[in-house]
Coordinates of C-alpha atoms in Angstrom, one line a residue:
X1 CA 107.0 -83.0 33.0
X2 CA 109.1 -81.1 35.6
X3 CA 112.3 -82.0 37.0
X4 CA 115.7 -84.0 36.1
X5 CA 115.0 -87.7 34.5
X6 CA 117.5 -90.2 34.8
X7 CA 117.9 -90.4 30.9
X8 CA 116.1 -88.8 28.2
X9 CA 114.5 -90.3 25.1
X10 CA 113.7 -88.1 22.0
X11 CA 111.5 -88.5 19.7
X12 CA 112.0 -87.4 16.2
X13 CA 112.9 -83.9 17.1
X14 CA 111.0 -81.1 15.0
X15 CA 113.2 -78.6 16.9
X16 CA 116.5 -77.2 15.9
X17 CA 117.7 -75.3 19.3
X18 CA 116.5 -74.8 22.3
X19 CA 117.4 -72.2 24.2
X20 CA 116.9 -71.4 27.9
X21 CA 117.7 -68.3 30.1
X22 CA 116.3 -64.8 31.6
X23 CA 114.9 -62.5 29.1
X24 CA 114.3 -58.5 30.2
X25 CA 112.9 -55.9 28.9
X26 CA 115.1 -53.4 28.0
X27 CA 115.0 -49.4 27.8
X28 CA 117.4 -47.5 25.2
X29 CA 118.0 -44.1 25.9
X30 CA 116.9 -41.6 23.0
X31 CA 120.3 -40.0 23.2
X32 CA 123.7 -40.6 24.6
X33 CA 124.6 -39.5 28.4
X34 CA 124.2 -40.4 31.7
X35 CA 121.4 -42.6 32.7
X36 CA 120.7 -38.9 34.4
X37 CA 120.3 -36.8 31.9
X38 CA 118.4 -38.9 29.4
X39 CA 114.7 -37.5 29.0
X40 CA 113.4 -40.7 27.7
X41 CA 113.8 -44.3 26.8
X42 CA 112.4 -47.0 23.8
X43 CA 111.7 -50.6 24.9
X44 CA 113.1 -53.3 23.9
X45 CA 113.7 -57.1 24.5
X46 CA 117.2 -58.2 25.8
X47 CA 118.5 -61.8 27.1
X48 CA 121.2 -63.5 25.8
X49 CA 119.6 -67.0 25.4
X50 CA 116.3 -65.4 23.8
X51 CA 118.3 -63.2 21.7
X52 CA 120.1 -66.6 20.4
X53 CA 117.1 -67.9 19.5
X54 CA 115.3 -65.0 18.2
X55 CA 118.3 -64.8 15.6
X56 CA 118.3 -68.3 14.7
X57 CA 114.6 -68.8 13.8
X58 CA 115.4 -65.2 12.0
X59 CA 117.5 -67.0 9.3
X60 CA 115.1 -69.7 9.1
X61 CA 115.8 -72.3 11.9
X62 CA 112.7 -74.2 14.3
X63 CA 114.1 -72.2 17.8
X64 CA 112.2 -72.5 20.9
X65 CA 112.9 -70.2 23.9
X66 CA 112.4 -71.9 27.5
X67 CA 112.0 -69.0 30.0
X68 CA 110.1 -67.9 33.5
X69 CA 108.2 -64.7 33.0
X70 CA 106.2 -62.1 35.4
X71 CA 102.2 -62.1 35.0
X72 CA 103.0 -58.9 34.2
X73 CA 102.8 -56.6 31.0
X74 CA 106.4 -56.8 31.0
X75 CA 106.3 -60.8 30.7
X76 CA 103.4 -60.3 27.6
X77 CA 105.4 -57.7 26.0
X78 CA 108.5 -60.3 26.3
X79 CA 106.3 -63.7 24.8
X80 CA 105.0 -61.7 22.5
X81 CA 107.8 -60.0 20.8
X82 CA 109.9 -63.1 21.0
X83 CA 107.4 -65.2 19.4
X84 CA 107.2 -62.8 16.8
X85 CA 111.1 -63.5 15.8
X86 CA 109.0 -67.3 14.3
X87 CA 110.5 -68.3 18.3
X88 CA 108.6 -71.2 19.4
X89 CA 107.5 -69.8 23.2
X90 CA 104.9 -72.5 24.1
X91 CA 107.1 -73.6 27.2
X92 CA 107.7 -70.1 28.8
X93 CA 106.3 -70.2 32.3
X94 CA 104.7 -67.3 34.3
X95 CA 105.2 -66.6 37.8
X96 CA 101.7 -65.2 39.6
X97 CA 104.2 -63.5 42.2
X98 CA 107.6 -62.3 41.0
X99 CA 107.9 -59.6 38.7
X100 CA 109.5 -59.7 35.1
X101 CA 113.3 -58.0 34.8
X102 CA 113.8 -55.0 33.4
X103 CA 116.6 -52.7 32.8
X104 CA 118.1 -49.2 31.5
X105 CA 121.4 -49.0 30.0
X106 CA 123.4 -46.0 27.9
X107 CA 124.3 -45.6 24.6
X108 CA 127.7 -46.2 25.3
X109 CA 130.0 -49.6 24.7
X110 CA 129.7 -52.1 27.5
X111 CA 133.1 -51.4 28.2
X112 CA 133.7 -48.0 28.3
X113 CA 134.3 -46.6 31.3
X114 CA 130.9 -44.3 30.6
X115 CA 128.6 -47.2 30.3
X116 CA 126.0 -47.6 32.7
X117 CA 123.6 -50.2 33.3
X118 CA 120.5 -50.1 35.9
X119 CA 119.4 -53.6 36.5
X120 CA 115.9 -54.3 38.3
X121 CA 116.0 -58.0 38.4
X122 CA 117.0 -59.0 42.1
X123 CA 113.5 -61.0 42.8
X124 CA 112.9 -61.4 39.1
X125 CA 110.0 -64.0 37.8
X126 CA 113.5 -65.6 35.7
X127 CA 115.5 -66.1 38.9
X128 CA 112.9 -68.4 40.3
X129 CA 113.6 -71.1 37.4
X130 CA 115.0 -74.7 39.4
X131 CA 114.9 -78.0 38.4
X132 CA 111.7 -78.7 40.0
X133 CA 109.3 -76.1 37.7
X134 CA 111.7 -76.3 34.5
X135 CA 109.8 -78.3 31.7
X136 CA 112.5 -80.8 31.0
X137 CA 110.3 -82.4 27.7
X138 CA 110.6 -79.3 26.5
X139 CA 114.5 -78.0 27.2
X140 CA 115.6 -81.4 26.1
X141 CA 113.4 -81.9 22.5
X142 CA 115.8 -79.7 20.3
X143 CA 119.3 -81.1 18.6
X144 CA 121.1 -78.3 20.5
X145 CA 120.4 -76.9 23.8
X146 CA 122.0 -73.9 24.8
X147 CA 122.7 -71.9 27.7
X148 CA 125.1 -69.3 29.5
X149 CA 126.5 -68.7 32.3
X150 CA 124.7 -65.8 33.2
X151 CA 121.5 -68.4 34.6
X152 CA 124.4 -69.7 36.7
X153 CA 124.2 -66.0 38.4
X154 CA 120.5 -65.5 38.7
X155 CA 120.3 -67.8 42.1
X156 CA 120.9 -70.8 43.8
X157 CA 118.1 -72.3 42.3
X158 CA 119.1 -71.3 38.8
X159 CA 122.7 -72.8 39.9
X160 CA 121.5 -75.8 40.5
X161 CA 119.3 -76.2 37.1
X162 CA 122.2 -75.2 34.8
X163 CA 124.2 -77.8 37.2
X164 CA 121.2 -80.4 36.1
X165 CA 121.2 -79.3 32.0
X166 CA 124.6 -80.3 32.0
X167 CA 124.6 -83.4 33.8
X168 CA 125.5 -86.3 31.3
X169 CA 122.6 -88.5 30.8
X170 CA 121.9 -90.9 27.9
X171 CA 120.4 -89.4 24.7
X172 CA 121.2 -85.8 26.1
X173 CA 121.2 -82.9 23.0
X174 CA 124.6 -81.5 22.5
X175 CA 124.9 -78.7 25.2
X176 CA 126.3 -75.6 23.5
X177 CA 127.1 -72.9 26.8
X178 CA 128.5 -69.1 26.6
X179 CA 130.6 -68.4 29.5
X180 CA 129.1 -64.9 29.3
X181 CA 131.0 -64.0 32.8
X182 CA 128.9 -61.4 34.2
X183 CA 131.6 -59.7 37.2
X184 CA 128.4 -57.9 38.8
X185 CA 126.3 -61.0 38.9
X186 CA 129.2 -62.7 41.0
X187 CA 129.5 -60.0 43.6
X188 CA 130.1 -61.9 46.7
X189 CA 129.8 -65.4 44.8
X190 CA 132.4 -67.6 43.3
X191 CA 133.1 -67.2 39.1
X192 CA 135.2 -70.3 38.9
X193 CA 131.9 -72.4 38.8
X194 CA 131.5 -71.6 35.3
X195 CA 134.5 -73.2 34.9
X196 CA 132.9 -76.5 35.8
X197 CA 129.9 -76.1 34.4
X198 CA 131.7 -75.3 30.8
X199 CA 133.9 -78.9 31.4
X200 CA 130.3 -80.9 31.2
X201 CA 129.9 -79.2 27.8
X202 CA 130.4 -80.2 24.4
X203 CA 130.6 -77.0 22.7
X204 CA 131.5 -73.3 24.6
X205 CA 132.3 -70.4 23.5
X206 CA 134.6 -67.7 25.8
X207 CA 136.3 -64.7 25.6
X208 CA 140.3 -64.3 26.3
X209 CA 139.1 -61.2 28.6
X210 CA 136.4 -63.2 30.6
X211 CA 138.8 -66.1 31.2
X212 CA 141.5 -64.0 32.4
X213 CA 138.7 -62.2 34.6
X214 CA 136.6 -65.2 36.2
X215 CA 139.3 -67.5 36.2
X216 CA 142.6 -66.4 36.1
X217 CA 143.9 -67.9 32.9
X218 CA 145.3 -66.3 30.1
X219 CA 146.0 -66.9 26.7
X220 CA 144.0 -69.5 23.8
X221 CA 145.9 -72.4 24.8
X222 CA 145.9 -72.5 29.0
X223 CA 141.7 -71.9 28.4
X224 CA 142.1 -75.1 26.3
X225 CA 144.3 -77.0 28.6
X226 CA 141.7 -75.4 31.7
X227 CA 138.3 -77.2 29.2
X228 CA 140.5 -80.5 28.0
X229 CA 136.3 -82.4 28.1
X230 CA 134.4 -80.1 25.5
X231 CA 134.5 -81.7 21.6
X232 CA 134.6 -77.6 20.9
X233 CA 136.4 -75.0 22.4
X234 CA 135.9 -71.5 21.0
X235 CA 138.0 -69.0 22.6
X236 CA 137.1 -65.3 20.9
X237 CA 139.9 -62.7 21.0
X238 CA 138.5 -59.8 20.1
X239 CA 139.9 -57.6 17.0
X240 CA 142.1 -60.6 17.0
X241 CA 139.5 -62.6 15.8
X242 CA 138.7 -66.3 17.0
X243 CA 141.1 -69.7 17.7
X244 CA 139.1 -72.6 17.8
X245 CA 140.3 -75.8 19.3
X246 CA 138.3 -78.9 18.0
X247 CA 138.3 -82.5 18.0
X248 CA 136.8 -86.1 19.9
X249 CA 138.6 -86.8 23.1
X250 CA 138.2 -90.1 23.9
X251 CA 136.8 -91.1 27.2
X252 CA 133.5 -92.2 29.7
X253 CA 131.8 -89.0 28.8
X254 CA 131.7 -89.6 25.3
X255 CA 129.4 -92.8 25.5
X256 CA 126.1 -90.5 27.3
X257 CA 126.9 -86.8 27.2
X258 CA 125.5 -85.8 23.6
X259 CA 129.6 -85.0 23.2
X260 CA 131.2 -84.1 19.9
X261 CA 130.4 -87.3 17.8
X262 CA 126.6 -86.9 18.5
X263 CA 126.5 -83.3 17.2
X264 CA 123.1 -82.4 15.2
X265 CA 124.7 -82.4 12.2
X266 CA 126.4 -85.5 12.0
X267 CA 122.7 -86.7 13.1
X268 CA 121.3 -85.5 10.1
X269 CA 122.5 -85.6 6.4
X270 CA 123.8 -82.2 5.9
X271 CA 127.5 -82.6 6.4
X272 CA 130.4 -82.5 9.2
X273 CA 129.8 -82.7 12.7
X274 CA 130.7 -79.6 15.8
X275 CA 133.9 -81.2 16.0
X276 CA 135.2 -79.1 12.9
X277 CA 132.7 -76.2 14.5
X278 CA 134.8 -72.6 15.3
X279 CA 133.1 -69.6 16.5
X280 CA 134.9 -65.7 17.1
X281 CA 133.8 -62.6 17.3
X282 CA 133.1 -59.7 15.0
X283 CA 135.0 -56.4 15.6
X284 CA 137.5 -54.2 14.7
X285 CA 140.3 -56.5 12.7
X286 CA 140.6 -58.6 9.7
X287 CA 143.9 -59.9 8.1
X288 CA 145.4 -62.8 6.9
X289 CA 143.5 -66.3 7.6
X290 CA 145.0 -69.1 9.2
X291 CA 144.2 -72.8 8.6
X292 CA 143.3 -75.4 9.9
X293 CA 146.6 -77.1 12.1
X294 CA 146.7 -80.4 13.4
X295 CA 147.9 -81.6 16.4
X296 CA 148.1 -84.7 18.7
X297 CA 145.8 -84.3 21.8
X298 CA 146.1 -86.9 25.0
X299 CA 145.2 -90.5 23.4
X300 CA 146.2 -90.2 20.3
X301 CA 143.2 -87.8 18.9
X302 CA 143.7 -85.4 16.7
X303 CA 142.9 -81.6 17.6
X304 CA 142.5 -79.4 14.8
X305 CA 143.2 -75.6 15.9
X306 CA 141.8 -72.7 13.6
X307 CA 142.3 -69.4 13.7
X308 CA 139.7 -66.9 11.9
X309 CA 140.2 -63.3 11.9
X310 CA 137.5 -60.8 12.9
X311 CA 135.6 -58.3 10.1
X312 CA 136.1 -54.7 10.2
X313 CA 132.8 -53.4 11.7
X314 CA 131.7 -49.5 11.9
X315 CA 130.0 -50.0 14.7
X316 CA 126.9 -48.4 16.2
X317 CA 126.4 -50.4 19.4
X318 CA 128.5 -53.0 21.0
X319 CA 125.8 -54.8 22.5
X320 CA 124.2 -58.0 21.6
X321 CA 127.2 -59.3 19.2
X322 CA 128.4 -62.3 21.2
X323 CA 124.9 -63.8 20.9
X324 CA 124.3 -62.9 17.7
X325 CA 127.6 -65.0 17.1
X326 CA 126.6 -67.6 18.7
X327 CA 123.9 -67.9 16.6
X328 CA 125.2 -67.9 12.9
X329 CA 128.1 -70.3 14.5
X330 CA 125.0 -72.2 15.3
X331 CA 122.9 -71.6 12.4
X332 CA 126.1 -72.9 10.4
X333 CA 126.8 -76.0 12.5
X334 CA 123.4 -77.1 11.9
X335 CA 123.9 -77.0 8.3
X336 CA 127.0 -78.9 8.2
X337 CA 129.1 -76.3 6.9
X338 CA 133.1 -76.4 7.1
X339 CA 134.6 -75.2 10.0
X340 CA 136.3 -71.6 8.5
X341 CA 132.1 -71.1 6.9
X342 CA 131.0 -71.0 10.8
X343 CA 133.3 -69.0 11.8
X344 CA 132.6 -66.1 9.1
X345 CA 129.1 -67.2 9.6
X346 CA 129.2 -66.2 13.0
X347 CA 131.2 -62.6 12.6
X348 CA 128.8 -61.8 9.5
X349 CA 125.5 -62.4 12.4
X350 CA 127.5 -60.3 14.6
X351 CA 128.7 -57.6 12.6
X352 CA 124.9 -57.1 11.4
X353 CA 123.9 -56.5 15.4
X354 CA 126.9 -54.4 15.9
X355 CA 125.5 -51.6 13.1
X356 CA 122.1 -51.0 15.2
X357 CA 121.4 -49.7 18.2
X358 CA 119.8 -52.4 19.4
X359 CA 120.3 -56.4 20.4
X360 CA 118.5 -57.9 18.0
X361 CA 118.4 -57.1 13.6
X362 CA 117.2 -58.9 10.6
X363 CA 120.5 -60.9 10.0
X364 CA 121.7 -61.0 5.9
X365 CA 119.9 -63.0 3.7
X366 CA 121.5 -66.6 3.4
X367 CA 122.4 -66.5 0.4
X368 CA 124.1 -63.2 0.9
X369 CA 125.9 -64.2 3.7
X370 CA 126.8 -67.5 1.9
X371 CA 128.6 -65.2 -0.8
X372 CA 130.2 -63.1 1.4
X373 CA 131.8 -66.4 3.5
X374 CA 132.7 -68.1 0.2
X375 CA 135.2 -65.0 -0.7
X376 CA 138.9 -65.8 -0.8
X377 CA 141.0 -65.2 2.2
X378 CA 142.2 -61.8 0.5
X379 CA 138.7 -60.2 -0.4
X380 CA 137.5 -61.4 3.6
X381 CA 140.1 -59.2 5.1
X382 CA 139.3 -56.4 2.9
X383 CA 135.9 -56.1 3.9
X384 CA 134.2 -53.8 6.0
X385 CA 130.7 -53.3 6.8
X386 CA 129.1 -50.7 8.3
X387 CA 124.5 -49.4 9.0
X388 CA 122.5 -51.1 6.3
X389 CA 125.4 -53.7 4.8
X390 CA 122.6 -56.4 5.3
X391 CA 120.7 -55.0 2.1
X392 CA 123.7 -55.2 0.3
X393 CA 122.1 -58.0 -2.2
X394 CA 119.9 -55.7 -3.4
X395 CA 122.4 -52.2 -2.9
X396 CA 126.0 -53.9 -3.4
X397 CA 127.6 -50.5 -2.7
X398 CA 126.7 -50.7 1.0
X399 CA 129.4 -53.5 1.1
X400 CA 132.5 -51.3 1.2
X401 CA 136.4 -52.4 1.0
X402 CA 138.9 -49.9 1.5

């Protein structure tokens, strides 16, 4: 079934997130330099939604990938490799006309001033998607869907499906969405709508710098006061870490959004819902942690704001670590963990993209990662982890502290 329903009935789910978005093939140059003077290229996958999902069913979770694809070698290469992350792709569509996206970047950091990035997906089989050939069974039969703002950019038609996603309806998953501002997708168009689409939301996660950027608004606590709806704010500051604003706001939204009380895993019996859910990002940092505070938000609920600092990352490539974020913040919501576990959850699942080239890796182990979050606040700022930490269960020395 195609297009919006007036409320959506689930079944018992056998799916842990959905997520939906453009997925591209992706060329990384063999050495750094200009686009220019590179001789050649290896492909690769990129998309921030697929690479959410490709990450979460790597540490173990059922993750389906809802996408629109050329009838192309591109679009095979894409199903394929996705599906073999264990990503359920059985509701992918291909277009007979449009072509799959591709794209060349550099070996450089996104934001240096050297980074370049060829995109070739103006047309693309992925900007098509619209309410009207979007399998909404399928986007809607997970506990979580998630999404970003970057299938906001893709088109009017895209627009209007994100619009649609987030539209409160009766039995609706929670809605978990990544600003992700993109400034070169908004050329001529207007950012702020990713401001409204984050309010109908019950988890998002956005940086300081894309805030200040799309919207205008700076600093931890005007992004909260500018997203008062979502049960979960996270706002990620870079090498400063994460502050996370959570708790229920009462109110008409709360009776048939999915919003913070209906989170997946206060739906199951593993433990504390989203509302206690934090997310950051991992980086240059570390330092002392700061707990949990409480504080009185408008109607007498109580807000609990976190602060987590970032890891200490040598990093290889700055590419691909929000999403990988996104997904241990994810992978640890679903299991109920505390609110400080998701956050080091989340910077550990980042910090392991950040020490390959690539956007996607073989996260740690579980129970690696679970030691590493478990250490006291003292032995977490210590760390840093540079190529190959993820082995560190069976090669401790690869875990290094200064």
């Amino acid at each position: 079934m195609s297009g919006p329903a007036g409320g959506t009935a689930r079944a018992a789910t056998t799916t842990d997130v959905v997520c939906l978005g453009e997925s591209m093939v992706t060329f990384l140059p063999s050495q750094p330099g200009r686009l220019a003077d590179v001789p050649s290229f290896g492909r690769g996958i990129g998309g921030a939604e697929s690479n959410v999902a490709c990450a979460l069913a790597a540490a173990g979770h059922r993750a389906a990938w809802v996408g629109r694809v050329g009838a192309d070698g591109f679009g095979d290469h894409l199903v394929e490799t996705i599906g073999g992350y264990g990503v359920d792709t059985s509701a992918v569509r291909r277009d007979p006309v449009r072509p799959t996206g591709i794209y060349f970047r550099t070996a450089t950091d996104r934001g240096a001033g050297a980074h370049e990035v060829a995109y070739y997906r103006a047309g693309s089989a992925a900007s098509a998607m619209s309410p009207a050939n979007v399998p909404y069974e399928e986007v809607f039969a997970g506990r979580v869907l998630h999404l970003s703002g970057i299938t906001a950019a893709l088109s009017a038609d895209c627009l209007e499906l994100v619009r649609e996603l987030t539209a409160p309806r009766p039995g609706r998953p929670l809605v978990s969405f990544d600003v992700n501002h993109r400034p070169h997708l908004w050329r001529g168009g207007d950012a702020t709508v990713l401001l409204e689409l984050a309010r109908r939301c019950d988890l998002v996660f956005v940086g300081e710098d894309e805030a200040e950027e799309a919207w205008g608004i700076v600093g931890a606590e005007a992004i909260r006061a500018a997203l008062p709806e979502p049960g979960v704010v996270v706002v990620k500051r870079g090498s400063a870490g994460a502050t996370v604003f959570s708790g229920r706001r009462p109110g008409p939204r709360s009776s048939n959004a999915g919003g913070a009380e209906n989170t997946p895993a206060s739906r199951s019996t593993e433990g504390a819902g989203a509302e206690n859910a934090p997310a950051s990002r991992s980086g240059e940092g570390g330092g002392a942690e700061s707990g949990p505070a409480s504080r009185s938000r408008e109607g007498g609920e109580a807000e609990v704001v976190t602060q987590v600092p970032a890891l200490r990352v040598d990093v290889v490539a700055a590419v691909g670590a929000g999403d990988a974020f996104a997904a241990g913040f994810l992978s640890a919501t679903l299991r109920g963990l505390p609110v400080r576990d998701r956050v080091r959850h989340g910077h550990l699942m980042a910090a392991a993209v950040l020490t390959v080239p690539g956007d996607l890796t073989e996260p740690p182990a579980r129970d690696h990662a679970d030691r590493l979050v478990a250490l006291d606040d003292e032995a977490w700022g210590r760390l840093r982890l540079g190529p190959g930490w993820t082995a560190a269960d069976r090669a401790p020395e690869e875990v290094r502290t200064p």
